PDB file of C-alpha atoms in Angstrom:
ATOM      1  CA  UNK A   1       0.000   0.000   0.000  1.00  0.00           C
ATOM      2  CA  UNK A   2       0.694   3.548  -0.855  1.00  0.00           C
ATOM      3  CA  UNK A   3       1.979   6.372   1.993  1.00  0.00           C
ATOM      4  CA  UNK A   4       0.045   8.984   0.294  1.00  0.00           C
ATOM      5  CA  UNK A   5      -3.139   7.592   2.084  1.00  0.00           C
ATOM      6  CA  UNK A   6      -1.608   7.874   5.389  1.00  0.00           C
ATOM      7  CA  UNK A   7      -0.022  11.535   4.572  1.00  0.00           C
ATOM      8  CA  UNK A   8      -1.346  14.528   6.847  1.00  0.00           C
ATOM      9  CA  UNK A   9      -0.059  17.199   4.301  1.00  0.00           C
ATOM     10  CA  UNK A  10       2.229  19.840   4.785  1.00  0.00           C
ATOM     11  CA  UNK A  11      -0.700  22.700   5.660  1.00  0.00           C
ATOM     12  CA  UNK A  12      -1.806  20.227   8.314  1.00  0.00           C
ATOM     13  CA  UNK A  13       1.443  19.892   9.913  1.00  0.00           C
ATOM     14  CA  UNK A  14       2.900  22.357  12.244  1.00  0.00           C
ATOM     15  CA  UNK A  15       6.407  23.245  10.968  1.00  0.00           C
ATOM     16  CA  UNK A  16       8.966  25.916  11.409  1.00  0.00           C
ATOM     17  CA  UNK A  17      11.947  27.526   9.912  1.00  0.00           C
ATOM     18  CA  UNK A  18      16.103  26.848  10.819  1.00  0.00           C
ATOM     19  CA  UNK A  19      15.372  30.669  11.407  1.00  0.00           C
ATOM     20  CA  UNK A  20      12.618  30.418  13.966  1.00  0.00           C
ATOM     21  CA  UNK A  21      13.721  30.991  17.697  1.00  0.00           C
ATOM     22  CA  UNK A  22      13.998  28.653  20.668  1.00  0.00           C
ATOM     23  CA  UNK A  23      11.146  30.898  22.440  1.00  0.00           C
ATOM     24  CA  UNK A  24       8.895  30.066  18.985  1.00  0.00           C
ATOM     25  CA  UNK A  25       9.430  26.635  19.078  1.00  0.00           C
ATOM     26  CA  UNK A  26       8.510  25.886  22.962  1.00  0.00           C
ATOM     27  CA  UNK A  27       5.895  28.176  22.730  1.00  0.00           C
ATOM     28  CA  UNK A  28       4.272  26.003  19.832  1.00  0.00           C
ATOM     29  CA  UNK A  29       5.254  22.742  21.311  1.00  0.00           C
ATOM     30  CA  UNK A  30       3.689  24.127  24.057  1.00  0.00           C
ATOM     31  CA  UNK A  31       0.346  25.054  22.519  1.00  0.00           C
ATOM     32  CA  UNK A  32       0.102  22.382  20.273  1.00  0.00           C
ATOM     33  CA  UNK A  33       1.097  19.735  22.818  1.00  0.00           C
ATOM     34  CA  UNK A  34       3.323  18.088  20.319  1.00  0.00           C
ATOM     35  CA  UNK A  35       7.091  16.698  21.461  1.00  0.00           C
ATOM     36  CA  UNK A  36       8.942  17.661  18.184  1.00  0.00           C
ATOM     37  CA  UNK A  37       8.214  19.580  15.326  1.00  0.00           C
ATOM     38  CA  UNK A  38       9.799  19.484  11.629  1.00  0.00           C
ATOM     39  CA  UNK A  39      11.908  22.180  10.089  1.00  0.00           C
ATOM     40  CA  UNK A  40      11.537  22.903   6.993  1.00  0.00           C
ATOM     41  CA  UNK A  41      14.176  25.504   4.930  1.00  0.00           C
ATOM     42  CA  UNK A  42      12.577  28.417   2.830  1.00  0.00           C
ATOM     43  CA  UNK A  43      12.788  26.027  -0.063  1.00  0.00           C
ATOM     44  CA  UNK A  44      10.446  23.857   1.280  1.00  0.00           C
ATOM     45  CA  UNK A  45      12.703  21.103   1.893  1.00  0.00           C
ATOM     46  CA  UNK A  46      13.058  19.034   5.084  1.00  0.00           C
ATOM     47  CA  UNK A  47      15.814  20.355   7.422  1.00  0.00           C
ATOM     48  CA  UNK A  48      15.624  18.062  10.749  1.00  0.00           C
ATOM     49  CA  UNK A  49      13.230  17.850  13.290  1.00  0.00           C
ATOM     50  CA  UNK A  50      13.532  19.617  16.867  1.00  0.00           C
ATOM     51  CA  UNK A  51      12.437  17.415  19.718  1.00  0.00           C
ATOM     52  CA  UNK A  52      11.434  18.710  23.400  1.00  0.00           C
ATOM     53  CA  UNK A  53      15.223  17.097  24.794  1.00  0.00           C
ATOM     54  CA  UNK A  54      17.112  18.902  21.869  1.00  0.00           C
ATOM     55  CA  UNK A  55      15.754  22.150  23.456  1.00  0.00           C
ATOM     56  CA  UNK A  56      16.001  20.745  27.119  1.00  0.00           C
ATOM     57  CA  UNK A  57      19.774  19.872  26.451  1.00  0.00           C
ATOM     58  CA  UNK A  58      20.279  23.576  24.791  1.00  0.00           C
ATOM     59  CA  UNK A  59      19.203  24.908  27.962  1.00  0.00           C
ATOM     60  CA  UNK A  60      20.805  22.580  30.652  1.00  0.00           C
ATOM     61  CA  UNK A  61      24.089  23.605  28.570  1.00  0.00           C
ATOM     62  CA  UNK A  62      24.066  27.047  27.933  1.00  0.00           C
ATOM     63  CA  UNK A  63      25.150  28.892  30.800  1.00  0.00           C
ATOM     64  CA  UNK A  64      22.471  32.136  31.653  1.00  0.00           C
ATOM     65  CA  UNK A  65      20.338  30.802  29.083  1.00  0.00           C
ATOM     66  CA  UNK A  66      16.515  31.170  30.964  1.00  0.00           C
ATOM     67  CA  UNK A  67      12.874  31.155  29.172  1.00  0.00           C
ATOM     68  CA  UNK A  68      13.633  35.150  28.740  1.00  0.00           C
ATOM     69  CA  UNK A  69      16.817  34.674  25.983  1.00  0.00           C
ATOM     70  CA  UNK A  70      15.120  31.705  24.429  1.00  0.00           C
ATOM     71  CA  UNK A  71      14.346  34.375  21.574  1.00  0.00           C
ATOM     72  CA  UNK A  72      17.910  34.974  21.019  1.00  0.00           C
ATOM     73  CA  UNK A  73      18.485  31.424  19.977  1.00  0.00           C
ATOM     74  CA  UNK A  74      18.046  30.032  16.506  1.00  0.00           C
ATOM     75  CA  UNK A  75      16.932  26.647  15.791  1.00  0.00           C
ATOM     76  CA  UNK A  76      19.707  26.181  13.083  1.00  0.00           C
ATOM     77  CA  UNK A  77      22.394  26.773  16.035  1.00  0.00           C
ATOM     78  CA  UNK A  78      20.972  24.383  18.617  1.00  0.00           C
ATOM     79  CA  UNK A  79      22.029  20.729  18.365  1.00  0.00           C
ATOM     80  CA  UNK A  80      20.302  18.121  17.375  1.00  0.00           C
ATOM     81  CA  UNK A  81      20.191  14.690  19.309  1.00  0.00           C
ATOM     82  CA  UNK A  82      17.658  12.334  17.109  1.00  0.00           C
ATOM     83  CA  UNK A  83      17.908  12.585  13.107  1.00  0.00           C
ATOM     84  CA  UNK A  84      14.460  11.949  11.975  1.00  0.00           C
ATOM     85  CA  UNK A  85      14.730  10.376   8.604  1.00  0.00           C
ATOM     86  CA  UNK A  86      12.429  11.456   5.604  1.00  0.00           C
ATOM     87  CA  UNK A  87      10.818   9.091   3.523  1.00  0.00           C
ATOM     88  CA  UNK A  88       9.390   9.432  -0.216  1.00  0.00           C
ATOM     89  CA  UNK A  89       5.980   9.779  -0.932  1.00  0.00           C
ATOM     90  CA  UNK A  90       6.869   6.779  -3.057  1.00  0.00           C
ATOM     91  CA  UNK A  91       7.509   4.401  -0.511  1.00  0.00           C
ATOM     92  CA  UNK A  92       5.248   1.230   1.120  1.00  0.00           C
ATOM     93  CA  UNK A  93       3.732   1.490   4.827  1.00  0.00           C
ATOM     94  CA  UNK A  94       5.798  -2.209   5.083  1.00  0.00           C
ATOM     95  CA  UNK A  95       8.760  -0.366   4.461  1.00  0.00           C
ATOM     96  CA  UNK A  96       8.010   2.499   7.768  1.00  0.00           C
ATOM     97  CA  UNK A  97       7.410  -0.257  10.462  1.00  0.00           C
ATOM     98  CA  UNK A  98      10.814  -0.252  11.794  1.00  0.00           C
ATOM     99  CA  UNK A  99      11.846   3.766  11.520  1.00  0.00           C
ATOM    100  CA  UNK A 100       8.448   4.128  12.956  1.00  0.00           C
ATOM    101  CA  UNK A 101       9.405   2.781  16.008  1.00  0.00           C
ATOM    102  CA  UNK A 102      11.676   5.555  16.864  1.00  0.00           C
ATOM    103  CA  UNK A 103      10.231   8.469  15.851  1.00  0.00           C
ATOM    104  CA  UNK A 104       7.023   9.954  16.489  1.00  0.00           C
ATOM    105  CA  UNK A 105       6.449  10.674  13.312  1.00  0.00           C
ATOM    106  CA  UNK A 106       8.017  10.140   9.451  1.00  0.00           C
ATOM    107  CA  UNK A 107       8.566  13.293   7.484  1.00  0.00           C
ATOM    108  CA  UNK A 108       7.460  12.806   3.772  1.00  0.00           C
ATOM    109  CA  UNK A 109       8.918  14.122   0.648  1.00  0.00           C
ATOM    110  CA  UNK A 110       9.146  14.442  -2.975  1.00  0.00           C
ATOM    111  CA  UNK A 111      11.353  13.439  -5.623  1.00  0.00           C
ATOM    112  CA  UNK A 112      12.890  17.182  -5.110  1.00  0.00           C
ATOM    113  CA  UNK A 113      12.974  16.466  -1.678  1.00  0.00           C
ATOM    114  CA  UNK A 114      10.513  18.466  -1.073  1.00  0.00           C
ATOM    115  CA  UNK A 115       8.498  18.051   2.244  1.00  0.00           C
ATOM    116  CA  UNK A 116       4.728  17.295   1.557  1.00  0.00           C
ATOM    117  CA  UNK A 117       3.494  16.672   5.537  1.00  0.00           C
ATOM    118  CA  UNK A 118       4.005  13.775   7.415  1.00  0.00           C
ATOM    119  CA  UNK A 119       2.961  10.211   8.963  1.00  0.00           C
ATOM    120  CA  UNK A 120       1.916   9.289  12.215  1.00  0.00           C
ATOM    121  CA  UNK A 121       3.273   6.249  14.196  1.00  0.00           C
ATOM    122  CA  UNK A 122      -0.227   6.539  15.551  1.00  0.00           C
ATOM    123  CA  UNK A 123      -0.989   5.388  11.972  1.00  0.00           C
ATOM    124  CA  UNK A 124       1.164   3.253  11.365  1.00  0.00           C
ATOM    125  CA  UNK A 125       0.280   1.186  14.442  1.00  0.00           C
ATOM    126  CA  UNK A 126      -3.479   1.435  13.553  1.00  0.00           C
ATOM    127  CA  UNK A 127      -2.674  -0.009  10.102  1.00  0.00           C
ATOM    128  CA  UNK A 128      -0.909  -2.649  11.555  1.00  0.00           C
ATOM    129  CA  UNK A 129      -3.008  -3.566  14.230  1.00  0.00           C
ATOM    130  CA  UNK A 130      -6.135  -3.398  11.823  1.00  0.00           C
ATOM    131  CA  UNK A 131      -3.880  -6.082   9.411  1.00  0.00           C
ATOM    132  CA  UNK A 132      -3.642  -8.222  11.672  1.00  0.00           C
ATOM    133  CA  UNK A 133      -7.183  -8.052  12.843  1.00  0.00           C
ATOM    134  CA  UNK A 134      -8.527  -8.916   9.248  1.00  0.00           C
ATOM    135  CA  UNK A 135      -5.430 -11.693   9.668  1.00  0.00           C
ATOM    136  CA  UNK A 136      -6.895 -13.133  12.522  1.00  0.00           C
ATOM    137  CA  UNK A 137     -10.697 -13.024  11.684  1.00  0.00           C
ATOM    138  CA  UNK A 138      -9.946 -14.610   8.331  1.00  0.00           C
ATOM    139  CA  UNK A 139      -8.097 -17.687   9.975  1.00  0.00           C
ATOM    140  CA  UNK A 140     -10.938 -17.755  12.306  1.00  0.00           C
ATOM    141  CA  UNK A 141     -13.522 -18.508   9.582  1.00  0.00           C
TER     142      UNK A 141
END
């Protein structure tokens, strides 16, 4: 089976810029509720992803950093501990099991590398779990 039925496109997804600040990115994390957010560049292509620790190490290890100077910090400059891998658009939901299992979610793109939106493990686990379901019931009749 096809990704693209799993997608949540790009105007779905919560993203930000290498450009955005710390203070942006908590503050959306925050609202949102989500633990890590893509970055996308202003070409529309996948950068990384910032997780919750990546910003929790950032300010464990920055001397006088506090919630006040967040805004002087740019994403690009803080490191990143996890690389979330992209997948194409072009690729089977068999194939995203096992990156699945460490991310929360699986950035898509294009064949210009282009990020589209993204896949949920949530998804992923549904579709598996409603496999083997169907799996099950049909050995059962």
């Amino acid at each position: 089976m096809n990704i693209a039925f799993f997608l949540t496109p790009k105007k779905d997804v919560i993203c930000l810029t290498p450009n955005a600040t710390m203070r942006q990115a908590l503050e959306r994390m925050e609202y949102h509720r989500y633990t890590a957010v893509p970055i996308i560049d202003d070409e529309g292509r996948y950068v990384g992803t910032i997780t919750e620790g990546d910003l929790l190490w950032m300010l464990k290890n920055t001397p006088d950093l506090n919630f006040k100077n967040t805004s002087k910090i740019l994403l690009k400059d803080i490191p990143r501990h996890m690389d979330n891998k992209a997948v194409s658009i072009n690729a089977n939901i068999e194939d995203l099991i096992s990156i699945s299992v460490n991310q929360n979610f699986l950035p898509v793109i294009d064949d210009q590398n282009v990020f589209i939106g993204i896949i949920k493990r949530s998804d992923i686990i549904n579709y598996c779990y409603n496999s083997m379901f169907k799996c099950l019931e049909a050995n059962n009749t």
